[in-house]
CSV table of C-alpha atoms in Angstrom, one decimal:
chain,number,residue,atom,x,y,z
M,1,MET,CA,-82.3,184.0,84.0
M,2,LYS,CA,-82.5,180.3,83.7
M,3,ARG,CA,-84.4,179.0,80.6
M,4,ILE,CA,-87.5,176.5,81.0
M,5,LEU,CA,-88.5,174.1,78.3
M,6,VAL,CA,-92.3,173.7,78.3
M,7,LEU,CA,-92.7,169.7,76.7
M,8,PHE,CA,-96.2,169.6,76.5
M,9,ALA,CA,-98.8,166.8,75.7
M,10,HIS,CA,-102.2,166.3,75.2
M,11,PRO,CA,-103.8,164.0,72.6
M,12,ARG,CA,-107.7,165.6,73.0
M,13,LEU,CA,-106.6,169.3,73.6
M,14,ARG,CA,-109.6,170.5,73.0
M,15,ARG,CA,-111.4,168.7,75.3
M,16,SER,CA,-108.7,170.1,78.3
M,17,ARG,CA,-110.1,172.9,79.4
M,18,ILE,CA,-107.2,172.5,82.5
M,19,GLN,CA,-104.4,171.7,80.4
M,20,ARG,CA,-105.5,174.4,77.8
M,21,ALA,CA,-105.7,176.9,81.0
M,22,LEU,CA,-102.5,175.8,82.1
M,23,ALA,CA,-100.7,176.2,79.3
M,24,ASP,CA,-102.1,179.6,78.0
M,25,ALA,CA,-100.8,181.2,81.6
M,26,VAL,CA,-97.5,180.3,80.4
M,27,ARG,CA,-96.9,179.8,77.0
M,28,ASP,CA,-96.0,183.6,76.2
M,29,MET,CA,-93.5,184.2,79.3
M,30,GLU,CA,-90.0,185.4,78.7
M,31,GLY,CA,-87.7,182.7,78.8
M,32,VAL,CA,-90.0,180.3,78.5
M,33,THR,CA,-90.4,177.7,74.9
M,34,PHE,CA,-93.8,176.0,74.9
M,35,HIS,CA,-93.6,173.1,73.0
M,36,ASP,CA,-96.5,171.5,71.6
M,37,LEU,CA,-95.7,167.8,71.0
M,38,TYR,CA,-98.5,166.7,69.0
M,39,GLU,CA,-98.8,169.7,67.2
M,40,ALA,CA,-95.1,169.1,66.0
M,41,TYR,CA,-95.2,165.5,65.8
M,42,PRO,CA,-98.8,164.6,64.8
M,43,ASP,CA,-97.4,161.1,62.8
M,44,PHE,CA,-95.1,160.4,66.0
M,45,TYR,CA,-91.8,161.0,63.5
M,46,ILE,CA,-89.9,162.7,66.4
M,47,ASN,CA,-86.9,164.8,65.5
M,48,VAL,CA,-84.6,163.4,67.6
M,49,PRO,CA,-81.1,166.1,66.7
M,50,ARG,CA,-84.3,169.4,67.0
M,51,GLU,CA,-85.1,167.4,70.3
M,52,GLN,CA,-81.7,167.3,71.7
M,53,GLU,CA,-80.9,170.7,70.4
M,54,LEU,CA,-84.1,172.2,72.4
M,55,LEU,CA,-82.8,170.3,75.7
M,56,ALA,CA,-79.0,171.7,75.2
M,57,GLN,CA,-80.9,175.2,75.1
M,58,HIS,CA,-82.5,174.7,78.3
M,59,ASP,CA,-82.3,174.4,82.0
M,60,ILE,CA,-85.1,173.3,83.5
M,61,ILE,CA,-87.4,170.9,81.4
M,62,ILE,CA,-90.7,170.7,82.4
M,63,CYS,CA,-93.5,168.0,81.0
M,64,GLN,CA,-96.8,169.4,81.3
M,65,HIS,CA,-99.6,166.5,80.7
M,66,PRO,CA,-102.6,164.8,81.9
M,67,PHE,CA,-101.7,161.7,83.7
M,68,TYR,CA,-103.0,159.1,81.3
M,69,TRP,CA,-103.5,155.5,83.2
M,70,TYR,CA,-100.8,156.4,85.4
M,71,SER,CA,-98.1,157.6,83.1
M,72,THR,CA,-97.9,160.2,80.4
M,73,PRO,CA,-99.9,160.1,77.2
M,74,ALA,CA,-97.8,158.3,74.6
M,75,ILE,CA,-96.0,160.6,72.4
M,76,LEU,CA,-94.2,161.9,75.7
M,77,LYS,CA,-93.2,158.1,76.3
M,78,GLN,CA,-91.7,158.1,72.8
M,79,TRP,CA,-90.1,161.1,73.0
M,80,GLU,CA,-87.7,159.7,75.9
M,81,ASP,CA,-87.5,156.4,74.4
M,82,LEU,CA,-85.7,158.4,71.5
M,83,VAL,CA,-84.1,161.5,72.2
M,84,LEU,CA,-82.9,160.4,75.6
M,85,GLU,CA,-80.3,158.3,73.5
M,86,HIS,CA,-77.4,156.2,75.6
M,87,GLY,CA,-73.7,158.8,74.9
M,88,TRP,CA,-75.8,161.0,74.5
M,89,ALA,CA,-78.3,161.3,77.4
M,90,TYR,CA,-76.8,158.4,79.7
M,91,GLY,CA,-74.4,156.0,79.7
M,92,GLN,CA,-70.6,156.4,78.3
M,93,GLY,CA,-70.2,159.4,77.6
M,94,GLY,CA,-74.1,160.5,77.9
M,95,THR,CA,-73.7,163.8,80.0
M,96,ALA,CA,-75.8,166.6,77.8
M,97,LEU,CA,-78.2,166.5,80.7
M,98,CYS,CA,-76.2,166.4,83.6
M,99,ASP,CA,-77.0,169.2,86.0
M,100,LYS,CA,-80.5,170.5,84.3
M,101,TRP,CA,-83.6,170.5,86.4
M,102,TRP,CA,-87.0,167.7,85.5
M,103,MET,CA,-90.3,168.1,86.5
M,104,HIS,CA,-94.1,167.5,85.8
M,105,VAL,CA,-97.3,169.6,85.4
M,106,MET,CA,-100.0,167.3,85.4
M,107,SER,CA,-103.8,166.7,85.9
M,108,THR,CA,-105.6,164.1,87.2
M,109,GLY,CA,-109.3,163.4,87.8
M,110,GLY,CA,-108.6,161.5,90.4
M,111,SER,CA,-109.0,163.8,94.1
M,112,ALA,CA,-105.8,164.3,95.6
M,113,GLU,CA,-107.2,161.9,99.0
M,114,THR,CA,-106.9,159.1,96.1
M,115,TYR,CA,-103.1,159.5,95.7
M,116,CYS,CA,-102.6,157.4,98.9
M,117,CYS,CA,-102.0,154.0,100.5
M,118,ALA,CA,-105.5,153.9,101.8
M,119,GLY,CA,-107.1,155.7,98.6
M,120,GLN,CA,-108.2,154.4,95.5
M,121,ASN,CA,-104.9,154.7,93.8
M,122,ARG,CA,-103.2,153.3,96.3
M,123,TYR,CA,-100.0,154.9,96.0
M,124,THR,CA,-99.0,158.8,96.1
M,125,ILE,CA,-98.2,160.7,93.1
M,126,ARG,CA,-94.5,160.4,93.8
M,127,GLN,CA,-94.5,156.9,93.9
M,128,LEU,CA,-96.2,156.3,90.5
M,129,LEU,CA,-93.6,159.5,89.2
M,130,ALA,CA,-90.8,156.5,89.8
M,131,PRO,CA,-90.5,155.7,86.6
M,132,LEU,CA,-89.9,159.3,85.8
M,133,GLU,CA,-87.9,160.2,88.1
M,134,GLN,CA,-85.6,157.1,87.6
M,135,THR,CA,-84.9,158.0,84.3
M,136,ALA,CA,-83.8,161.5,85.1
M,137,MET,CA,-81.5,160.5,87.5
M,138,LEU,CA,-80.1,157.8,85.2
M,139,CYS,CA,-79.3,161.1,82.7
M,140,GLY,CA,-77.7,163.1,85.7
M,141,MET,CA,-80.7,165.6,86.3
M,142,THR,CA,-82.3,167.0,89.4
M,143,PHE,CA,-86.1,165.7,89.4
M,144,LEU,CA,-88.2,167.9,91.2
M,145,PRO,CA,-91.6,167.5,92.6
M,146,PRO,CA,-95.0,167.7,90.3
M,147,LEU,CA,-97.1,170.4,90.4
M,148,VAL,CA,-100.4,168.8,89.9
M,149,VAL,CA,-103.9,170.3,89.5
M,150,HIS,CA,-106.2,167.4,90.9
M,151,SER,CA,-110.2,166.5,90.1
M,152,SER,CA,-109.7,168.0,87.1
M,153,PHE,CA,-113.9,167.3,86.4
M,154,ARG,CA,-115.0,168.7,89.2
M,155,ILE,CA,-113.0,171.9,90.0
M,156,SER,CA,-114.4,175.4,89.6
M,157,ASP,CA,-113.6,177.9,87.2
M,158,LEU,CA,-112.1,180.1,90.3
M,159,GLU,CA,-109.9,177.3,91.0
M,160,LEU,CA,-108.5,176.3,88.1
M,161,HIS,CA,-107.5,179.9,87.4
M,162,GLU,CA,-105.5,180.3,90.8
M,163,HIS,CA,-103.5,176.8,89.7
M,164,ALA,CA,-102.4,179.1,86.6
M,165,ARG,CA,-101.7,181.7,88.5
M,166,GLN,CA,-99.8,179.4,91.0
M,167,TYR,CA,-98.1,177.5,87.6
M,168,ARG,CA,-97.2,181.2,86.2
M,169,LEU,CA,-95.7,182.5,89.2
M,170,LEU,CA,-93.7,179.0,89.9
M,171,LEU,CA,-91.9,179.5,86.6
M,172,GLN,CA,-91.4,182.8,86.9
M,173,LYS,CA,-89.4,182.1,90.3
M,174,LEU,CA,-87.5,179.0,88.9
M,175,ARG,CA,-86.6,181.0,85.9
M,176,ASP,CA,-85.8,184.1,87.8
M,177,GLY,CA,-83.7,181.8,89.8
M,178,GLN,CA,-85.3,182.7,93.1
M,179,LEU,CA,-86.0,179.1,94.4
M,180,THR,CA,-82.8,176.5,94.4
M,181,ALA,CA,-83.7,172.6,94.2
M,182,ALA,CA,-82.8,172.5,98.3
M,183,ASP,CA,-85.6,175.0,98.6
M,184,LEU,CA,-87.9,171.7,96.5
M,185,LEU,CA,-87.1,168.9,97.0
M,186,GLY,CA,-88.7,167.8,100.2
M,187,ALA,CA,-92.2,168.5,99.3
M,188,ASP,CA,-94.3,165.7,97.6
M,189,THR,CA,-95.7,168.2,95.5
M,190,LEU,CA,-94.7,171.8,94.6
M,191,ASN,CA,-98.7,172.7,95.1
M,192,LEU,CA,-97.8,175.4,97.4
M,193,GLU,CA,-98.2,179.3,97.7
M,194,LEU,CA,-94.9,180.3,96.5
């Protein structure tokens, strides 16, 4: 069984029915450690040794967050800047994360159709995630396609329930080794019926 670490980041969680529903779908799963960064570090003082130990204990790292300004919430960037140290995560002797998997579970206000070269956002989600993908590659990790919940202000409760169910099912299959990286790497997103 693979061990999964969910790094959760939402600065206004009480206002997000999407992220709350997604979090509730996976936080109690066996083999999944749910780690709320804003709850753990309200002052942004990241405990680097603790975070590195958590990373070392898990096989799959999932960053769950809203897609703010085409990126992650601030605390997740702070976490990357401090925790992914040279000589530990990358560079000479930096092999602690080699062969682990990294993916994002995100929500966007815009529809899926707006994330393309002809759309309002001009780029695909995968293109906008390029800096994070390169970070994963530099650390020797496999970067999986994201799971994305689009149109977060307009989706129905039924659609949200389906996304939450899909998220839980994806984590179950990843945890239980029922999916390989080769099964997933060709997709733009993991918004598939698994």
